[in-house]
Coordinates of C-alpha atoms in Angstrom, one line a residue:
Chain A
M102 CA 102.3 101.2 141.4
T103 CA 104.1 103.8 139.3
T104 CA 102.1 106.3 137.3
I105 CA 103.6 106.6 133.9
V106 CA 101.4 109.2 132.4
Q107 CA 99.0 111.6 134.0
A108 CA 96.6 113.8 132.2
L109 CA 95.2 116.7 134.1
N110 CA 92.2 118.6 132.8
V111 CA 93.3 118.0 129.3
G112 CA 91.3 119.6 126.5
K113 CA 91.7 120.2 122.8
S114 CA 89.9 122.6 120.5
Y115 CA 90.1 122.8 116.8
G116 CA 89.6 126.4 116.0
T117 CA 86.4 127.3 117.8
V118 CA 85.2 123.8 118.1
L119 CA 85.9 122.2 121.4
A120 CA 86.6 118.5 120.8
I121 CA 87.3 117.5 124.4
S122 CA 87.8 119.3 127.6
G123 CA 88.5 118.7 131.3
I124 CA 89.7 115.1 130.9
S125 CA 91.9 113.6 133.7
A126 CA 93.2 110.1 133.8
E127 CA 96.3 108.1 134.7
I128 CA 98.2 105.4 132.9
V129 CA 99.7 103.2 135.7
A130 CA 102.3 100.5 135.2
G131 CA 100.8 97.0 135.4
E132 CA 97.2 98.3 135.0
V133 CA 94.7 98.6 132.2
L134 CA 93.0 101.9 131.7
C135 CA 89.9 101.5 129.5
I136 CA 88.6 104.5 127.6
L137 CA 85.0 104.0 126.6
G138 CA 82.7 106.1 124.6
D139 CA 80.4 106.2 121.6
N140 CA 81.5 107.5 118.2
G141 CA 82.3 111.1 118.5
A142 CA 82.8 111.0 122.2
G143 CA 86.4 112.2 121.8
K144 CA 88.3 109.0 122.2
S145 CA 90.5 109.5 119.1
T146 CA 91.3 113.1 120.1
L147 CA 92.4 111.9 123.5
I148 CA 94.6 109.2 121.9
K149 CA 96.1 111.8 119.6
I150 CA 97.0 113.9 122.6
L151 CA 98.5 111.0 124.5
S152 CA 100.5 109.7 121.5
G153 CA 101.9 113.1 120.6
V154 CA 100.0 113.7 117.4
H155 CA 98.2 116.8 118.9
T156 CA 99.3 119.0 121.7
P157 CA 96.6 119.8 124.2
S158 CA 95.2 123.3 124.1
E159 CA 94.4 123.2 127.8
G160 CA 95.6 121.2 130.8
V161 CA 98.9 119.3 131.2
L162 CA 100.5 115.9 130.6
K163 CA 102.9 114.6 133.1
V164 CA 105.2 111.7 132.3
Y165 CA 106.7 110.1 135.5
G166 CA 105.6 113.2 137.4
E167 CA 107.3 115.6 135.1
E168 CA 105.4 118.0 132.9
R169 CA 105.9 117.3 129.2
T170 CA 104.8 118.6 125.9
F171 CA 105.0 116.2 123.0
E172 CA 105.8 117.9 119.7
S173 CA 105.5 114.7 117.6
P174 CA 104.7 111.0 117.8
R175 CA 108.4 110.5 118.0
D176 CA 108.6 112.4 121.3
A177 CA 105.9 110.2 122.7
L178 CA 107.7 107.1 121.5
D179 CA 110.9 108.3 123.1
A180 CA 109.1 108.8 126.3
G181 CA 108.0 105.1 126.1
I182 CA 104.5 105.6 124.9
A183 CA 103.6 103.5 121.9
T184 CA 100.4 103.5 120.0
V185 CA 99.0 100.5 118.1
Y186 CA 96.6 101.7 115.5
Q187 CA 93.8 99.7 114.1
D188 CA 95.6 98.8 110.9
L189 CA 98.5 97.7 113.0
A190 CA 101.1 99.1 110.6
V191 CA 101.9 95.7 109.2
V192 CA 102.6 94.6 105.6
P193 CA 100.5 91.4 105.0
L194 CA 102.7 89.7 102.5
M195 CA 105.9 90.1 104.5
P196 CA 107.2 87.5 106.9
V197 CA 106.4 87.9 110.6
W198 CA 110.0 88.6 111.5
R199 CA 110.5 91.2 108.8
N200 CA 107.3 93.0 110.0
F201 CA 108.5 92.8 113.6
F202 CA 111.6 94.8 112.7
L203 CA 110.2 96.9 109.8
G204 CA 111.7 100.4 110.1
S205 CA 114.0 99.4 112.9
E206 CA 116.0 96.6 111.3
L207 CA 119.0 95.1 113.1
R208 CA 122.2 95.2 111.0
K209 CA 125.7 93.9 111.1
G210 CA 128.8 94.4 109.0
W211 CA 130.2 97.7 107.8
G212 CA 130.2 100.1 104.9
I213 CA 128.5 98.8 101.7
F214 CA 128.5 95.3 103.3
K215 CA 126.2 96.4 106.0
R216 CA 123.4 93.9 106.0
L217 CA 120.4 92.6 107.9
D218 CA 121.2 90.4 110.9
T219 CA 118.5 88.0 109.9
A220 CA 119.4 85.2 112.4
A221 CA 119.1 87.6 115.4
M222 CA 115.9 89.1 114.1
R223 CA 114.3 85.7 113.6
R224 CA 115.4 84.6 117.1
I225 CA 114.2 87.8 118.9
T226 CA 110.9 87.7 117.1
K227 CA 110.3 84.1 118.2
E228 CA 111.3 84.9 121.8
Q229 CA 109.2 88.0 122.0
L230 CA 106.2 86.3 120.6
S231 CA 106.4 83.4 122.9
E232 CA 106.6 85.7 125.9
M233 CA 103.3 87.0 124.7
G234 CA 102.1 83.5 124.6
I235 CA 102.1 83.0 120.8
S236 CA 104.1 80.1 119.5
L237 CA 104.4 80.3 115.8
R238 CA 105.6 77.3 113.9
N239 CA 107.6 79.6 111.8
V240 CA 108.3 83.3 111.8
E241 CA 108.9 83.0 108.0
Q242 CA 105.2 82.9 107.2
P243 CA 103.6 86.1 105.9
I244 CA 101.9 88.0 108.7
G245 CA 98.7 88.0 106.6
T246 CA 98.3 84.3 107.4
L247 CA 98.0 85.0 111.1
S248 CA 94.5 85.5 112.7
G249 CA 93.4 89.0 113.6
G250 CA 94.1 88.4 117.3
E251 CA 97.6 87.1 116.6
R252 CA 98.4 90.1 114.4
Q253 CA 97.3 92.4 117.2
A254 CA 99.6 90.5 119.5
V255 CA 102.6 90.8 117.2
A256 CA 102.0 94.6 117.1
I257 CA 101.8 94.7 120.9
A258 CA 105.0 92.6 121.2
R259 CA 106.8 94.8 118.8
A260 CA 105.9 98.0 120.7
V261 CA 107.0 96.3 124.0
Y262 CA 110.3 95.2 122.5
F263 CA 111.1 98.6 121.2
G264 CA 110.9 100.1 124.6
A265 CA 107.3 101.0 125.2
Q266 CA 106.3 101.3 128.9
A267 CA 102.8 102.4 128.1
I268 CA 100.9 101.1 125.0
I269 CA 97.8 102.7 123.6
L270 CA 95.5 100.2 121.8
D271 CA 93.1 101.9 119.4
E272 CA 89.9 99.7 119.3
P273 CA 91.9 96.5 119.0
T274 CA 88.8 94.3 119.3
S275 CA 86.2 96.3 117.3
A276 CA 86.8 94.5 114.0
L277 CA 87.0 91.0 115.5
G278 CA 84.7 88.2 116.2
V279 CA 84.0 86.9 119.8
K280 CA 86.7 84.3 119.8
Q281 CA 89.4 86.6 118.3
A282 CA 88.4 89.4 120.6
S283 CA 88.9 87.2 123.6
I284 CA 92.3 86.2 122.4
V285 CA 93.2 89.9 122.2
L286 CA 91.9 90.4 125.7
T287 CA 94.2 87.7 126.9
Y288 CA 97.2 89.4 125.3
I289 CA 96.2 92.7 126.9
A290 CA 96.2 90.9 130.3
K291 CA 99.7 89.4 129.4
A292 CA 101.1 92.9 128.6
R293 CA 99.6 94.2 131.9
D294 CA 101.2 91.3 133.8
R295 CA 104.6 92.2 132.3
G296 CA 104.3 95.6 134.0
L297 CA 103.1 97.7 131.1
G298 CA 100.6 100.5 131.4
V299 CA 97.9 99.6 128.9
V300 CA 95.3 102.0 127.5
F301 CA 92.5 100.0 125.9
I302 CA 90.1 102.0 123.8
T303 CA 86.8 100.4 123.0
H304 CA 83.1 101.1 122.8
N305 CA 82.2 97.6 124.1
P306 CA 81.7 97.4 127.9
N307 CA 81.8 93.6 127.7
H308 CA 85.3 93.8 126.4
A309 CA 86.4 96.5 128.8
Y310 CA 85.0 95.4 132.1
P311 CA 86.8 92.0 132.5
V312 CA 90.3 93.3 131.8
G313 CA 90.1 96.9 133.0
D314 CA 91.4 98.4 136.2
R315 CA 90.2 101.9 135.7
F316 CA 87.5 103.2 133.4
L317 CA 87.2 106.6 131.8
L318 CA 83.8 107.2 130.2
L319 CA 83.5 109.8 127.6
K320 CA 80.5 111.5 126.1
L321 CA 80.5 114.4 123.6
G322 CA 84.0 115.4 124.6
K323 CA 83.5 115.4 128.3
S324 CA 84.3 112.9 131.0
I325 CA 81.1 111.4 132.4
G326 CA 83.0 109.4 135.0
Y327 CA 86.4 108.0 136.0
F328 CA 86.1 104.9 138.1
A329 CA 88.2 102.2 139.7
K330 CA 86.8 98.8 139.0
K331 CA 85.4 98.2 142.5
E332 CA 83.3 101.4 142.1
L333 CA 81.6 100.1 139.0
T334 CA 79.4 97.3 137.7
I335 CA 79.1 96.4 134.1
E336 CA 75.4 97.2 134.2
K337 CA 76.1 100.7 135.6
M338 CA 78.8 101.2 133.0
T339 CA 76.5 100.2 130.2
A340 CA 73.8 102.5 131.5
L341 CA 76.2 105.4 131.9
M342 CA 77.5 105.0 128.4
A343 CA 74.2 104.8 126.7
G344 CA 72.8 107.5 129.0
S345 CA 70.0 106.2 131.3
D346 CA 67.3 108.5 129.8
E347 CA 68.0 107.4 126.3
M348 CA 68.0 103.8 127.4
T349 CA 64.6 104.1 129.1
N350 CA 63.2 105.9 126.0
L351 CA 64.6 103.3 123.8
A352 CA 63.3 100.5 125.9
Q353 CA 59.8 102.0 125.7
K354 CA 60.0 102.5 122.0
L355 CA 61.1 99.0 121.4
E356 CA 58.5 97.4 123.6
R357 CA 55.8 95.4 121.9
K358 CA 52.5 97.0 122.2
P359 CA 49.6 94.7 123.1
G360 CA 47.4 94.0 120.2
S361 CA 50.0 95.0 117.6
R362 CA 51.5 91.6 117.6
T363 CA 52.0 90.2 114.2
T364 CA 52.8 86.5 114.2
S365 CA 53.2 84.9 110.8
K366 CA 51.2 81.8 110.3
S367 CA 52.2 79.2 108.0
Chain B
M52 CA 106.5 67.1 104.0
S53 CA 103.5 68.7 102.2
G54 CA 104.1 71.9 104.2
R55 CA 107.7 72.1 103.0
F56 CA 106.7 71.2 99.4
A57 CA 104.0 73.9 99.5
R58 CA 106.5 76.4 100.8
I59 CA 108.9 75.7 98.0
L60 CA 106.1 76.0 95.4
R61 CA 105.2 79.3 96.9
R62 CA 108.6 80.8 96.3
P63 CA 108.2 83.5 93.6
E64 CA 110.9 82.0 91.3
V65 CA 109.8 78.4 91.2
G66 CA 107.0 78.6 88.6
A67 CA 109.3 80.5 86.2
A68 CA 112.1 78.0 86.7
V69 CA 109.8 75.1 85.8
A70 CA 108.7 77.0 82.7
A71 CA 112.2 77.8 81.7
L72 CA 113.2 74.2 82.0
L73 CA 110.3 73.1 79.8
I74 CA 111.1 75.7 77.1
F75 CA 114.8 74.7 77.3
S76 CA 114.1 71.0 76.9
Y77 CA 111.6 71.7 74.1
F78 CA 113.9 73.7 71.9
S79 CA 117.0 71.7 72.6
S80 CA 115.3 68.5 71.6
T81 CA 113.5 69.9 68.5
T82 CA 116.3 72.0 67.0
T83 CA 120.0 71.3 66.7
A84 CA 121.1 75.0 66.7
F85 CA 119.7 75.7 70.1
L86 CA 122.2 73.7 72.1
S87 CA 125.2 74.5 69.9
T88 CA 127.8 76.8 71.5
A89 CA 126.8 79.6 69.1
G90 CA 123.2 79.0 69.8
V91 CA 123.6 79.1 73.6
S92 CA 125.6 82.3 73.4
T93 CA 122.9 83.9 71.2
W94 CA 120.0 83.2 73.5
L95 CA 122.0 84.1 76.6
Y96 CA 122.9 87.4 74.9
S97 CA 119.3 88.1 74.1
S98 CA 118.3 87.3 77.6
S99 CA 120.9 89.4 79.2
L100 CA 119.7 92.6 77.6
F101 CA 116.1 92.0 78.7
G102 CA 117.4 90.7 82.0
V103 CA 119.2 93.8 83.3
L104 CA 116.0 95.8 82.8
A105 CA 113.8 93.1 84.1
V106 CA 115.7 92.6 87.3
V107 CA 115.9 96.3 88.2
G108 CA 112.4 96.8 87.0
A109 CA 111.3 94.0 89.3
L110 CA 112.7 96.0 92.3
L111 CA 110.6 99.0 91.2
M112 CA 107.5 96.8 90.8
I113 CA 108.0 95.2 94.2
G114 CA 108.2 98.8 95.4
G115 CA 104.7 99.3 93.9
E116 CA 105.5 101.3 90.8
F117 CA 106.0 100.9 87.0
D118 CA 108.4 102.5 84.5
L119 CA 107.3 102.0 80.9
S120 CA 109.8 104.6 79.6
V121 CA 112.9 102.5 80.4
G122 CA 112.8 100.7 77.0
A123 CA 112.9 104.0 75.1
M124 CA 115.6 105.1 77.6
T125 CA 118.0 102.5 76.2
G126 CA 117.6 104.2 72.8
T127 CA 117.9 107.7 74.2
T128 CA 121.1 107.1 76.1
G129 CA 122.7 105.3 73.2
L130 CA 121.8 108.2 70.9
I131 CA 123.1 110.8 73.3
V132 CA 126.5 109.1 73.4
G133 CA 126.5 108.3 69.7
I134 CA 125.5 111.9 68.6
M135 CA 127.9 113.6 71.1
T136 CA 130.9 111.6 70.0
T137 CA 130.3 111.2 66.3
Q138 CA 128.7 114.5 65.5
Y139 CA 130.5 116.9 67.9
G140 CA 133.7 115.0 68.8
I141 CA 133.0 115.2 72.5
N142 CA 135.1 112.9 74.8
I143 CA 133.4 109.5 75.0
W144 CA 133.7 109.2 78.8
L145 CA 132.1 112.6 79.2
S146 CA 129.3 111.5 76.9
L147 CA 128.7 108.4 79.0
V148 CA 128.4 110.5 82.1
V149 CA 126.1 113.0 80.4
A150 CA 123.9 110.1 79.2
L151 CA 123.8 108.6 82.7
A152 CA 123.0 112.0 84.3
F153 CA 120.2 112.4 81.7
A154 CA 118.7 109.0 82.5
L155 CA 118.9 109.6 86.3
S156 CA 117.1 113.0 85.9
V157 CA 114.3 111.4 83.9
G158 CA 114.0 108.8 86.6
A159 CA 113.8 111.4 89.3
A160 CA 111.3 113.4 87.3
N161 CA 109.1 110.3 86.8
A162 CA 109.2 109.7 90.5
Y163 CA 108.6 113.3 91.5
I164 CA 105.7 113.8 89.2
S165 CA 103.9 110.6 90.1
M166 CA 104.4 111.0 93.8
K167 CA 103.6 114.8 94.0
T168 CA 100.4 114.5 91.9
G169 CA 99.3 111.0 92.8
V170 CA 98.9 110.2 89.1
P171 CA 99.8 106.5 88.7
S172 CA 103.3 105.9 87.5
F173 CA 101.9 103.8 84.8
I174 CA 100.5 107.0 83.1
V175 CA 103.4 109.3 84.0
T176 CA 105.9 106.9 82.5
L177 CA 103.7 106.1 79.5
A178 CA 103.9 109.9 78.8
A179 CA 107.7 109.8 79.3
L180 CA 107.8 106.8 76.9
F181 CA 106.1 108.8 74.1
I182 CA 108.2 111.9 74.8
L183 CA 111.4 109.9 74.6
Q184 CA 110.4 107.9 71.5
G185 CA 109.4 110.9 69.7
A186 CA 112.5 112.9 70.7
N187 CA 114.7 109.9 69.8
L188 CA 113.6 110.0 66.2
A189 CA 113.0 113.7 65.7
I190 CA 116.2 114.9 67.2
T191 CA 118.3 112.2 65.6
K192 CA 117.0 113.1 62.2
L193 CA 117.4 116.8 62.9
L194 CA 121.1 116.5 64.0
T195 CA 122.3 113.7 61.7
G196 CA 119.9 113.6 58.8
T197 CA 119.4 109.8 59.3
V198 CA 117.8 107.6 61.9
S199 CA 120.9 105.7 63.0
I200 CA 124.4 106.5 64.3
Q201 CA 127.3 105.7 62.0
G202 CA 131.1 105.7 62.6
M203 CA 131.0 104.9 66.3
S204 CA 134.1 102.6 66.0
D205 CA 136.2 105.5 64.7
V206 CA 135.7 107.5 67.9
E207 CA 138.7 108.0 70.1
N208 CA 138.9 105.6 73.1
Y209 CA 136.0 103.5 71.6
D210 CA 137.9 100.3 72.1
T211 CA 138.6 101.0 75.7
V212 CA 134.9 101.5 76.4
K213 CA 134.0 98.6 74.3
L214 CA 136.0 96.4 76.7
L215 CA 133.5 97.4 79.4
F216 CA 130.2 97.1 77.5
G217 CA 130.8 95.4 74.2
S218 CA 133.6 92.8 74.5
T219 CA 133.2 89.1 74.1
L220 CA 134.9 86.6 76.5
N221 CA 135.8 83.1 75.4
I222 CA 135.0 80.7 78.1
G223 CA 135.4 76.9 77.4
G224 CA 135.1 77.5 73.6
M225 CA 131.9 79.5 74.0
D226 CA 131.6 83.1 73.2
I227 CA 130.2 85.0 76.2
K228 CA 129.2 88.6 75.6
I229 CA 130.1 90.8 78.4
S230 CA 126.5 91.9 78.8
I231 CA 125.8 88.4 80.2
V232 CA 128.3 89.1 82.9
W233 CA 126.6 92.4 83.6
W234 CA 123.2 90.6 83.8
F235 CA 124.5 88.1 86.4
L236 CA 126.2 90.9 88.3
V237 CA 123.0 93.0 88.4
T238 CA 120.9 90.0 89.4
A239 CA 123.3 89.1 92.3
V240 CA 123.5 92.6 93.6
A241 CA 119.7 93.2 93.3
S242 CA 118.9 90.0 95.0
W243 CA 121.3 90.8 97.8
V244 CA 119.9 94.2 98.3
L245 CA 116.3 92.9 98.2
L246 CA 116.7 90.1 100.7
R247 CA 119.7 91.0 102.9
T248 CA 119.7 94.8 103.3
R249 CA 117.5 97.3 105.1
T250 CA 116.8 99.0 101.8
G251 CA 115.3 95.7 100.5
N252 CA 113.1 95.4 103.5
W253 CA 111.9 98.9 102.9
I254 CA 111.2 98.2 99.2
F255 CA 108.9 95.3 100.2
G256 CA 107.3 97.5 102.9
V257 CA 106.6 100.4 100.6
G258 CA 105.2 98.2 97.9
G259 CA 103.2 96.0 100.2
A260 CA 101.4 98.5 102.4
I261 CA 102.5 102.1 102.0
N262 CA 100.6 103.5 105.0
S263 CA 102.1 100.9 107.3
A264 CA 105.6 101.7 105.9
R265 CA 105.0 105.4 106.7
Q266 CA 103.8 104.6 110.2
V267 CA 107.0 102.7 111.1
G268 CA 109.1 105.5 109.8
I269 CA 110.3 104.3 106.4
P270 CA 111.3 107.2 104.1
V271 CA 108.7 106.3 101.5
V272 CA 109.6 109.1 99.0
K273 CA 113.3 108.4 99.2
V274 CA 112.8 104.7 98.6
R275 CA 110.6 105.2 95.5
M276 CA 112.8 108.0 94.1
G277 CA 115.8 105.7 94.4
L278 CA 114.0 102.9 92.7
F279 CA 112.9 105.1 89.7
M280 CA 116.5 106.4 89.4
A281 CA 117.9 102.9 89.6
T282 CA 115.6 101.7 86.8
S283 CA 116.6 104.6 84.6
A284 CA 120.2 103.8 85.3
A285 CA 119.6 100.2 84.2
G286 CA 118.1 101.7 81.0
W287 CA 121.4 103.6 80.5
L288 CA 123.4 100.4 81.1
V289 CA 121.4 98.5 78.5
G290 CA 121.7 101.4 76.1
M291 CA 125.5 101.2 76.5
L292 CA 125.5 97.4 76.1
Q293 CA 123.6 97.7 72.9
L294 CA 125.6 100.6 71.5
F295 CA 129.0 99.0 72.2
G296 CA 127.8 95.5 71.4
V297 CA 126.9 96.4 67.8
S298 CA 128.7 99.7 67.3
T299 CA 125.6 101.5 66.1
V300 CA 122.3 102.6 67.5
Q301 CA 118.9 103.0 65.7
A302 CA 116.6 105.9 66.7
T303 CA 113.8 103.3 66.9
T304 CA 115.6 101.3 69.7
G305 CA 113.2 100.1 72.3
L306 CA 110.1 100.5 70.2
G307 CA 107.6 97.9 71.0
Q308 CA 109.6 96.8 74.1
E309 CA 107.7 98.9 76.6
F310 CA 106.2 95.8 78.3
S311 CA 108.8 93.2 77.7
Y312 CA 110.6 93.8 81.0
V313 CA 107.3 93.9 82.9
I314 CA 106.4 90.6 81.3
C315 CA 109.8 89.1 82.4
A316 CA 109.3 90.4 85.9
V317 CA 105.7 89.1 86.2
V318 CA 106.6 85.7 84.7
G319 CA 109.4 85.7 87.3
G320 CA 106.8 86.0 90.1
C321 CA 106.4 89.7 90.7
L322 CA 102.9 90.9 91.6
L323 CA 101.6 93.7 89.5
T324 CA 100.2 95.3 92.6
G325 CA 103.6 95.4 94.3
G326 CA 105.0 94.1 97.6
Y327 CA 106.0 90.7 96.3
G328 CA 108.5 89.2 93.9
S329 CA 112.1 88.3 93.3
A330 CA 115.2 89.5 91.4
I331 CA 116.3 86.0 90.5
G332 CA 112.7 85.3 89.3
A333 CA 112.9 88.3 87.0
A334 CA 116.2 87.1 85.7
V335 CA 114.6 83.7 84.9
G336 CA 111.7 85.5 83.3
A337 CA 114.2 87.2 81.0
L338 CA 115.9 83.9 80.3
I339 CA 112.5 82.5 79.2
Y340 CA 112.0 85.6 76.9
G341 CA 115.5 85.2 75.4
M342 CA 115.2 81.4 74.8
T343 CA 111.8 81.8 73.2
L344 CA 112.9 84.7 71.0
Q345 CA 115.8 82.7 69.6
G346 CA 114.3 79.3 69.8
I347 CA 111.5 80.4 67.5
V348 CA 114.1 81.6 65.0
F349 CA 116.0 78.3 65.3
A350 CA 112.8 76.3 64.9
E351 CA 112.1 78.4 61.8
W352 CA 108.7 79.4 62.9
D353 CA 107.0 82.6 62.0
N354 CA 108.4 85.0 64.6
N355 CA 105.1 86.5 65.3
W356 CA 104.5 83.4 67.5
L357 CA 106.7 85.0 70.1
K358 CA 104.1 87.6 71.1
F359 CA 101.4 85.0 71.1
F360 CA 103.4 82.8 73.3
L361 CA 104.4 85.6 75.7
G362 CA 100.8 86.6 76.0
V363 CA 99.8 83.1 77.0
L364 CA 102.8 82.9 79.5
L365 CA 101.9 86.3 81.0
L366 CA 98.3 85.2 81.6
L367 CA 99.4 81.9 83.2
A368 CA 101.9 83.7 85.4
V369 CA 99.4 86.3 86.6
M370 CA 97.0 83.5 87.5
V371 CA 99.7 81.5 89.4
N372 CA 100.7 84.7 91.2
L373 CA 97.1 85.4 92.2
Y374 CA 96.8 82.0 93.6
V375 CA 100.1 82.4 95.5
R376 CA 99.0 85.7 96.9
R377 CA 95.7 84.2 98.2
G378 CA 97.7 81.3 99.7
A379 CA 100.0 83.8 101.3
G380 CA 97.0 85.1 103.1
D381 CA 96.8 88.6 101.8
R382 CA 93.5 89.7 103.1
S383 CA 93.8 93.3 102.4

């Protein structure tokens, strides 16, 4: 398996505030790297480093073994690393195919007669979506009519079509119900099977565990563990994430005390 | 079957087309003048002047912005050309270019101020509207001593320019004012740009979800700047069509017309919130406006009924658009 991106002891400080430090992880082709952590754990800072929004203040990024510094998101995109943010960068009222090519439209003709190649764009959208396992009756429908999971898939398919080898998915399941979340997980697996390196950011171990190959657990800006799947069970992951002390404390606090039971009688 | 039917109904122009047909049938069956050749050319001419503004204004609205000052701009540009030529004897072509340059710079200023400060364009262009309306009257009075421009037809080369903006073609026994040709031309070009070019895709994107548009690399500022300038240029075009159509211009031109093109665009299926609409729909909206304006005259009603009627139509159109938007699954 090829390692697409390798982060070595990466850290970022904003002024004197250390957001993250000493993080190492690999994005490998055909594998899913899950990054887990609570709010404020440093997930978004790490994404911003991987996607070229921030340059790390310590450590290095290697792309295909070569040391690289991303100056902008464009640099990361050119290196084949695409990021799908939570709002998906879609325009709800526009047709699926127009959304698919928004900002990178295909054109034909010359001079002032240069125009959209609508037939090709419709066809490619249809093809790319069906490779992700979505068959739309018609790519003419506004993207806002698709379900949350399908919209996620369109955004993934778009990133793949425009040359992404690694895609970073920022909390793609957090706003979704159980059913839609499981659809998104299926698409993540599909993207993985197509040979992409997938970074899946979430705070939900139940979403991460079934689909992940490697797990990076973050807490307060530090790595609290980087595991291959076989080294980890979902129980251990949950415990690590919550912090076992805190969990024990919480369990004690929530326990019913004998005698304090209040059962309503009707 | 029902799917296809629903899809046709959802097209932004359809509601307006149905309304236009009803209004057309009503006035043609209740008045004799409406369908006469003179009658048809009258309401087509009325529609064309609203239509040019409505169509370009619709692009701006789809891009998510407003320009209320464009009605006053038709007066300002006409006055600039009128005063430069009749009062100072400046070459008419040069005057046309100066007026256009003025219009474009006001458009650019509207865009710049509203984008730099984040103040809604509704407010910025409302201010521009008052500034232009006030200046139109005050400066015209100051320079000419009256509130209208006289002696336009004596200006050198007037007839050549009139061919472009004020001539009348006779097609099949019917007098067709050249502004009707301009209206069709502007509608065709606008519709092509909107649906078949990258710029059109960007306009929908910018108006529909500006952050998404930014994320996919659309030059948001350039798109909106271009739209404001195009709208002002349309104001200039209509200013010229009016000036050379009747050989005079009043300093009060455009007064009370601030919202008429917005109404035409909304009746034609544009959403007030941007991101949805059609150029052809706006042209049909203008047709409704023109037919009603003249139909009420032909039917010898009190012409105040026009505003009443337009208000009702606007309300209906907004409700239909809202329903369409929900049906189109906009969950944002």
